[in-house]
Amino acid sequence: MIRAYKEVNDDLLYFHIWEEDETNAVFYQGAMGNVGELEHVSAKTPDELTDIINKKIDELNNTDWSGIDDDEYDVLIIEYKIEGDGTEKDHEKRQAVQEKMNEILGLTGVGWCDGGSIGGGTMEICCVVFDYQLAYDIINEDLNETEFEDFSRIYVESER
Protein backbone atom coordinates (compact mmCIF):
# COMPACT_ATOMS: atom_id res chain seq x y z
CA MET A 1 0.00 0.00 0.00
CA ILE A 2 1.29 3.41 -0.96
CA ARG A 3 -0.24 6.37 0.85
CA ALA A 4 0.19 10.00 -0.18
CA TYR A 5 -1.38 13.15 1.24
CA LYS A 6 -1.73 16.76 0.19
CA GLU A 7 -3.22 19.77 1.92
CA VAL A 8 -5.45 21.93 -0.29
CA ASN A 9 -7.14 24.90 1.34
CA ASP A 10 -8.59 23.42 4.54
CA ASP A 11 -8.83 19.85 3.24
CA LEU A 12 -6.34 17.04 3.57
CA LEU A 13 -6.53 14.91 0.44
CA TYR A 14 -5.41 11.29 0.30
CA PHE A 15 -4.24 9.10 -2.57
CA HIS A 16 -3.77 5.38 -1.96
CA ILE A 17 -2.34 2.82 -4.35
CA TRP A 18 -2.43 -0.93 -3.87
CA GLU A 19 -1.84 -3.93 -6.08
CA GLU A 20 -4.66 -6.44 -6.40
CA ASP A 21 -2.48 -8.95 -8.23
CA GLU A 22 0.48 -8.98 -10.64
CA THR A 23 -1.27 -6.98 -13.36
CA ASN A 24 -3.99 -5.03 -11.56
CA ALA A 25 -3.90 -2.15 -9.11
CA VAL A 26 -6.26 0.33 -7.51
CA PHE A 27 -5.85 4.10 -7.30
CA TYR A 28 -8.10 5.49 -4.57
CA GLN A 29 -8.40 9.17 -3.70
CA GLY A 30 -10.56 11.61 -1.80
CA ALA A 31 -10.73 14.16 1.01
CA MET A 32 -9.89 12.78 4.44
CA GLY A 33 -13.03 11.76 6.28
CA ASN A 34 -15.01 11.19 3.08
CA VAL A 35 -15.44 8.13 0.90
CA GLY A 36 -13.11 8.43 -2.07
CA GLU A 37 -13.17 7.57 -5.74
CA LEU A 38 -11.84 4.28 -7.04
CA GLU A 39 -9.95 3.69 -10.28
CA HIS A 40 -8.94 0.19 -11.38
CA VAL A 41 -5.72 0.05 -13.38
CA SER A 42 -4.80 -2.96 -15.51
CA ALA A 43 -1.62 -3.87 -17.34
CA LYS A 44 -0.63 -6.69 -19.66
CA THR A 45 2.46 -7.62 -17.65
CA PRO A 46 3.75 -7.15 -14.09
CA ASP A 47 6.53 -4.89 -15.43
CA GLU A 48 3.98 -2.70 -17.18
CA LEU A 49 1.99 -2.39 -13.93
CA THR A 50 5.15 -1.39 -12.07
CA ASP A 51 5.77 1.28 -14.72
CA ILE A 52 2.19 2.60 -14.39
CA ILE A 53 2.47 2.78 -10.59
CA ASN A 54 5.90 4.42 -10.72
CA LYS A 55 4.61 7.00 -13.20
CA LYS A 56 1.72 7.82 -10.83
CA ILE A 57 4.12 8.10 -7.87
CA ASP A 58 6.33 10.49 -9.87
CA GLU A 59 3.25 12.54 -10.77
CA LEU A 60 2.21 12.72 -7.10
CA ASN A 61 5.73 13.68 -5.99
CA ASN A 62 5.85 16.44 -8.61
CA THR A 63 2.56 17.96 -7.41
CA ASP A 64 3.34 18.32 -3.68
CA TRP A 65 1.91 15.01 -2.46
CA SER A 66 3.91 13.34 0.30
CA GLY A 67 3.84 10.44 2.68
CA ILE A 68 3.13 10.70 6.38
CA ASP A 69 5.73 9.54 8.88
CA ASP A 70 4.74 6.86 11.38
CA ASP A 71 5.04 9.36 14.23
CA GLU A 72 2.29 11.47 12.66
CA TYR A 73 -0.37 8.83 13.32
CA ASP A 74 -2.34 8.19 16.51
CA VAL A 75 -3.09 4.72 17.85
CA LEU A 76 -6.80 4.44 18.64
CA ILE A 77 -8.22 1.52 20.62
CA ILE A 78 -11.81 0.26 20.58
CA GLU A 79 -12.36 -1.69 23.79
CA TYR A 80 -15.05 -4.23 24.64
CA LYS A 81 -15.60 -5.81 28.07
CA ILE A 82 -15.62 -9.62 27.99
CA GLU A 83 -15.48 -12.48 30.47
CA GLY A 84 -11.92 -13.65 31.15
CA ASP A 85 -10.06 -14.55 27.98
CA GLY A 86 -13.20 -14.52 25.86
CA THR A 87 -15.21 -17.11 24.03
CA GLU A 88 -14.99 -18.31 20.46
CA LYS A 89 -17.82 -15.89 19.72
CA ASP A 90 -15.73 -13.02 21.17
CA HIS A 91 -12.80 -13.98 18.92
CA GLU A 92 -15.10 -14.04 15.89
CA LYS A 93 -16.52 -10.65 16.88
CA ARG A 94 -13.01 -9.19 17.18
CA GLN A 95 -12.19 -10.40 13.67
CA ALA A 96 -15.43 -8.93 12.32
CA VAL A 97 -14.82 -5.54 13.99
CA GLN A 98 -11.24 -5.49 12.66
CA GLU A 99 -12.52 -6.10 9.11
CA LYS A 100 -15.17 -3.42 9.54
CA MET A 101 -12.59 -0.91 10.81
CA ASN A 102 -10.20 -1.68 7.95
CA GLU A 103 -13.03 -1.03 5.54
CA ILE A 104 -14.44 2.22 6.98
CA LEU A 105 -11.09 3.77 7.92
CA GLY A 106 -9.66 2.86 4.53
CA LEU A 107 -12.70 4.12 2.60
CA THR A 108 -12.46 7.49 4.34
CA GLY A 109 -8.66 7.76 4.14
CA VAL A 110 -8.38 8.14 7.92
CA GLY A 111 -6.32 5.02 8.71
CA TRP A 112 -6.44 1.25 9.05
CA CYS A 113 -6.87 -1.54 11.57
CA ASP A 114 -3.62 -2.95 12.91
CA GLY A 115 -4.96 -6.04 14.67
CA GLY A 116 -6.27 -6.60 18.13
CA SER A 117 -5.94 -8.48 21.37
CA ILE A 118 -8.17 -10.37 23.71
CA GLY A 119 -7.84 -11.49 27.32
CA GLY A 120 -7.91 -10.30 30.89
CA GLY A 121 -11.51 -9.17 30.65
CA THR A 122 -11.17 -6.99 27.55
CA MET A 123 -11.11 -7.28 23.81
CA GLU A 124 -9.29 -4.50 21.96
CA ILE A 125 -9.15 -3.48 18.34
CA CYS A 126 -6.11 -1.38 17.44
CA CYS A 127 -6.44 1.25 14.71
CA VAL A 128 -3.74 3.50 13.29
CA VAL A 129 -5.34 6.86 12.42
CA PHE A 130 -4.22 10.22 11.14
CA ASP A 131 -6.81 12.29 13.02
CA TYR A 132 -8.07 10.83 16.31
CA GLN A 133 -11.21 12.96 16.60
CA LEU A 134 -12.23 12.40 12.98
CA ALA A 135 -11.60 8.65 13.32
CA TYR A 136 -13.51 8.57 16.62
CA ASP A 137 -16.53 10.24 15.02
CA ILE A 138 -16.46 7.94 11.98
CA ILE A 139 -16.07 4.79 14.10
CA ASN A 140 -18.76 5.81 16.58
CA GLU A 141 -21.20 6.51 13.75
CA ASP A 142 -20.27 3.32 11.88
CA LEU A 143 -20.72 1.07 14.92
CA ASN A 144 -23.89 2.77 16.15
CA GLU A 145 -26.98 0.58 15.88
CA THR A 146 -24.99 -2.49 14.82
CA GLU A 147 -24.10 -5.68 16.66
CA PHE A 148 -20.78 -3.97 17.47
CA GLU A 149 -22.17 -0.90 19.29
CA ASP A 150 -21.58 -2.39 22.75
CA PHE A 151 -17.95 -1.23 23.05
CA SER A 152 -17.01 0.11 26.47
CA ARG A 153 -14.82 2.93 25.20
CA ILE A 154 -12.75 4.33 22.35
CA TYR A 155 -9.51 5.94 23.40
CA VAL A 156 -6.17 7.09 22.06
CA GLU A 157 -3.36 4.79 23.19
CA SER A 158 -0.58 6.95 21.84
CA GLU A 159 -0.65 10.39 20.30
CA ARG A 160 1.77 12.13 18.02
PDB file of C-alpha atoms in Angstrom, residues 14-127:
ATOM      1  CA  TYR A  14      -5.415  11.286   0.302  1.00  0.00           C
ATOM      2  CA  PHE A  15      -4.241   9.101  -2.565  1.00  0.00           C
ATOM      3  CA  HIS A  16      -3.766   5.376  -1.964  1.00  0.00           C
ATOM      4  CA  ILE A  17      -2.342   2.819  -4.354  1.00  0.00           C
ATOM      5  CA  TRP A  18      -2.428  -0.929  -3.871  1.00  0.00           C
ATOM      6  CA  GLU A  19      -1.842  -3.928  -6.083  1.00  0.00           C
ATOM      7  CA  GLU A  20      -4.656  -6.436  -6.398  1.00  0.00           C
ATOM      8  CA  ASP A  21      -2.483  -8.952  -8.231  1.00  0.00           C
ATOM      9  CA  GLU A  22       0.480  -8.984 -10.638  1.00  0.00           C
ATOM     10  CA  THR A  23      -1.269  -6.978 -13.361  1.00  0.00           C
ATOM     11  CA  ASN A  24      -3.994  -5.030 -11.559  1.00  0.00           C
ATOM     12  CA  ALA A  25      -3.898  -2.152  -9.105  1.00  0.00           C
ATOM     13  CA  VAL A  26      -6.264   0.327  -7.512  1.00  0.00           C
ATOM     14  CA  PHE A  27      -5.854   4.098  -7.300  1.00  0.00           C
ATOM     15  CA  TYR A  28      -8.104   5.493  -4.565  1.00  0.00           C
ATOM     16  CA  GLN A  29      -8.400   9.174  -3.700  1.00  0.00           C
ATOM     17  CA  GLY A  30     -10.558  11.614  -1.798  1.00  0.00           C
ATOM     18  CA  ALA A  31     -10.730  14.161   1.006  1.00  0.00           C
ATOM     19  CA  MET A  32      -9.885  12.777   4.440  1.00  0.00           C
ATOM     20  CA  GLY A  33     -13.032  11.759   6.277  1.00  0.00           C
ATOM     21  CA  ASN A  34     -15.011  11.192   3.078  1.00  0.00           C
ATOM     22  CA  VAL A  35     -15.439   8.133   0.898  1.00  0.00           C
ATOM     23  CA  GLY A  36     -13.108   8.434  -2.070  1.00  0.00           C
ATOM     24  CA  GLU A  37     -13.166   7.572  -5.744  1.00  0.00           C
ATOM     25  CA  LEU A  38     -11.836   4.280  -7.036  1.00  0.00           C
ATOM     26  CA  GLU A  39      -9.946   3.692 -10.282  1.00  0.00           C
ATOM     27  CA  HIS A  40      -8.937   0.189 -11.378  1.00  0.00           C
ATOM     28  CA  VAL A  41      -5.723   0.052 -13.381  1.00  0.00           C
ATOM     29  CA  SER A  42      -4.798  -2.957 -15.508  1.00  0.00           C
ATOM     30  CA  ALA A  43      -1.621  -3.870 -17.338  1.00  0.00           C
ATOM     31  CA  LYS A  44      -0.633  -6.693 -19.662  1.00  0.00           C
ATOM     32  CA  THR A  45       2.457  -7.625 -17.649  1.00  0.00           C
ATOM     33  CA  PRO A  46       3.750  -7.153 -14.094  1.00  0.00           C
ATOM     34  CA  ASP A  47       6.529  -4.893 -15.427  1.00  0.00           C
ATOM     35  CA  GLU A  48       3.976  -2.704 -17.176  1.00  0.00           C
ATOM     36  CA  LEU A  49       1.985  -2.390 -13.932  1.00  0.00           C
ATOM     37  CA  THR A  50       5.150  -1.390 -12.075  1.00  0.00           C
ATOM     38  CA  ASP A  51       5.769   1.284 -14.718  1.00  0.00           C
ATOM     39  CA  ILE A  52       2.191   2.601 -14.389  1.00  0.00           C
ATOM     40  CA  ILE A  53       2.474   2.778 -10.592  1.00  0.00           C
ATOM     41  CA  ASN A  54       5.903   4.423 -10.718  1.00  0.00           C
ATOM     42  CA  LYS A  55       4.610   7.004 -13.201  1.00  0.00           C
ATOM     43  CA  LYS A  56       1.720   7.820 -10.832  1.00  0.00           C
ATOM     44  CA  ILE A  57       4.121   8.099  -7.873  1.00  0.00           C
ATOM     45  CA  ASP A  58       6.327  10.486  -9.867  1.00  0.00           C
ATOM     46  CA  GLU A  59       3.246  12.539 -10.765  1.00  0.00           C
ATOM     47  CA  LEU A  60       2.214  12.718  -7.096  1.00  0.00           C
ATOM     48  CA  ASN A  61       5.728  13.681  -5.989  1.00  0.00           C
ATOM     49  CA  ASN A  62       5.846  16.442  -8.610  1.00  0.00           C
ATOM     50  CA  THR A  63       2.557  17.956  -7.405  1.00  0.00           C
ATOM     51  CA  ASP A  64       3.337  18.316  -3.682  1.00  0.00           C
ATOM     52  CA  TRP A  65       1.909  15.013  -2.464  1.00  0.00           C
ATOM     53  CA  SER A  66       3.910  13.343   0.301  1.00  0.00           C
ATOM     54  CA  GLY A  67       3.836  10.437   2.685  1.00  0.00           C
ATOM     55  CA  ILE A  68       3.131  10.700   6.385  1.00  0.00           C
ATOM     56  CA  ASP A  69       5.733   9.542   8.882  1.00  0.00           C
ATOM     57  CA  ASP A  70       4.744   6.864  11.376  1.00  0.00           C
ATOM     58  CA  ASP A  71       5.036   9.358  14.230  1.00  0.00           C
ATOM     59  CA  GLU A  72       2.287  11.473  12.658  1.00  0.00           C
ATOM     60  CA  TYR A  73      -0.369   8.827  13.324  1.00  0.00           C
ATOM     61  CA  ASP A  74      -2.339   8.187  16.511  1.00  0.00           C
ATOM     62  CA  VAL A  75      -3.094   4.716  17.853  1.00  0.00           C
ATOM     63  CA  LEU A  76      -6.797   4.436  18.637  1.00  0.00           C
ATOM     64  CA  ILE A  77      -8.223   1.525  20.620  1.00  0.00           C
ATOM     65  CA  ILE A  78     -11.806   0.259  20.578  1.00  0.00           C
ATOM     66  CA  GLU A  79     -12.362  -1.688  23.792  1.00  0.00           C
ATOM     67  CA  TYR A  80     -15.051  -4.226  24.644  1.00  0.00           C
ATOM     68  CA  LYS A  81     -15.596  -5.808  28.067  1.00  0.00           C
ATOM     69  CA  ILE A  82     -15.625  -9.615  27.993  1.00  0.00           C
ATOM     70  CA  GLU A  83     -15.482 -12.480  30.469  1.00  0.00           C
ATOM     71  CA  GLY A  84     -11.922 -13.651  31.146  1.00  0.00           C
ATOM     72  CA  ASP A  85     -10.057 -14.549  27.976  1.00  0.00           C
ATOM     73  CA  GLY A  86     -13.199 -14.515  25.865  1.00  0.00           C
ATOM     74  CA  THR A  87     -15.213 -17.106  24.028  1.00  0.00           C
ATOM     75  CA  GLU A  88     -14.987 -18.312  20.457  1.00  0.00           C
ATOM     76  CA  LYS A  89     -17.823 -15.887  19.721  1.00  0.00           C
ATOM     77  CA  ASP A  90     -15.726 -13.022  21.168  1.00  0.00           C
ATOM     78  CA  HIS A  91     -12.805 -13.980  18.920  1.00  0.00           C
ATOM     79  CA  GLU A  92     -15.105 -14.036  15.890  1.00  0.00           C
ATOM     80  CA  LYS A  93     -16.515 -10.654  16.879  1.00  0.00           C
ATOM     81  CA  ARG A  94     -13.011  -9.195  17.183  1.00  0.00           C
ATOM     82  CA  GLN A  95     -12.187 -10.401  13.667  1.00  0.00           C
ATOM     83  CA  ALA A  96     -15.426  -8.928  12.320  1.00  0.00           C
ATOM     84  CA  VAL A  97     -14.822  -5.539  13.986  1.00  0.00           C
ATOM     85  CA  GLN A  98     -11.243  -5.494  12.656  1.00  0.00           C
ATOM     86  CA  GLU A  99     -12.523  -6.104   9.113  1.00  0.00           C
ATOM     87  CA  LYS A 100     -15.175  -3.418   9.537  1.00  0.00           C
ATOM     88  CA  MET A 101     -12.590  -0.906  10.807  1.00  0.00           C
ATOM     89  CA  ASN A 102     -10.199  -1.681   7.953  1.00  0.00           C
ATOM     90  CA  GLU A 103     -13.034  -1.025   5.541  1.00  0.00           C
ATOM     91  CA  ILE A 104     -14.436   2.225   6.975  1.00  0.00           C
ATOM     92  CA  LEU A 105     -11.087   3.774   7.919  1.00  0.00           C
ATOM     93  CA  GLY A 106      -9.662   2.859   4.528  1.00  0.00           C
ATOM     94  CA  LEU A 107     -12.703   4.116   2.604  1.00  0.00           C
ATOM     95  CA  THR A 108     -12.455   7.490   4.337  1.00  0.00           C
ATOM     96  CA  GLY A 109      -8.660   7.762   4.142  1.00  0.00           C
ATOM     97  CA  VAL A 110      -8.376   8.136   7.915  1.00  0.00           C
ATOM     98  CA  GLY A 111      -6.324   5.024   8.707  1.00  0.00           C
ATOM     99  CA  TRP A 112      -6.436   1.251   9.046  1.00  0.00           C
ATOM    100  CA  CYS A 113      -6.870  -1.540  11.569  1.00  0.00           C
ATOM    101  CA  ASP A 114      -3.616  -2.954  12.905  1.00  0.00           C
ATOM    102  CA  GLY A 115      -4.956  -6.037  14.674  1.00  0.00           C
ATOM    103  CA  GLY A 116      -6.272  -6.603  18.129  1.00  0.00           C
ATOM    104  CA  SER A 117      -5.941  -8.479  21.367  1.00  0.00           C
ATOM    105  CA  ILE A 118      -8.166 -10.366  23.715  1.00  0.00           C
ATOM    106  CA  GLY A 119      -7.842 -11.491  27.324  1.00  0.00           C
ATOM    107  CA  GLY A 120      -7.913 -10.300  30.894  1.00  0.00           C
ATOM    108  CA  GLY A 121     -11.514  -9.166  30.648  1.00  0.00           C
ATOM    109  CA  THR A 122     -11.172  -6.986  27.554  1.00  0.00           C
ATOM    110  CA  MET A 123     -11.113  -7.277  23.805  1.00  0.00           C
ATOM    111  CA  GLU A 124      -9.294  -4.501  21.960  1.00  0.00           C
ATOM    112  CA  ILE A 125      -9.151  -3.476  18.336  1.00  0.00           C
ATOM    113  CA  CYS A 126      -6.111  -1.383  17.439  1.00  0.00           C
ATOM    114  CA  CYS A 127      -6.437   1.255  14.712  1.00  0.00           C
TER     115      CYS A 127
END
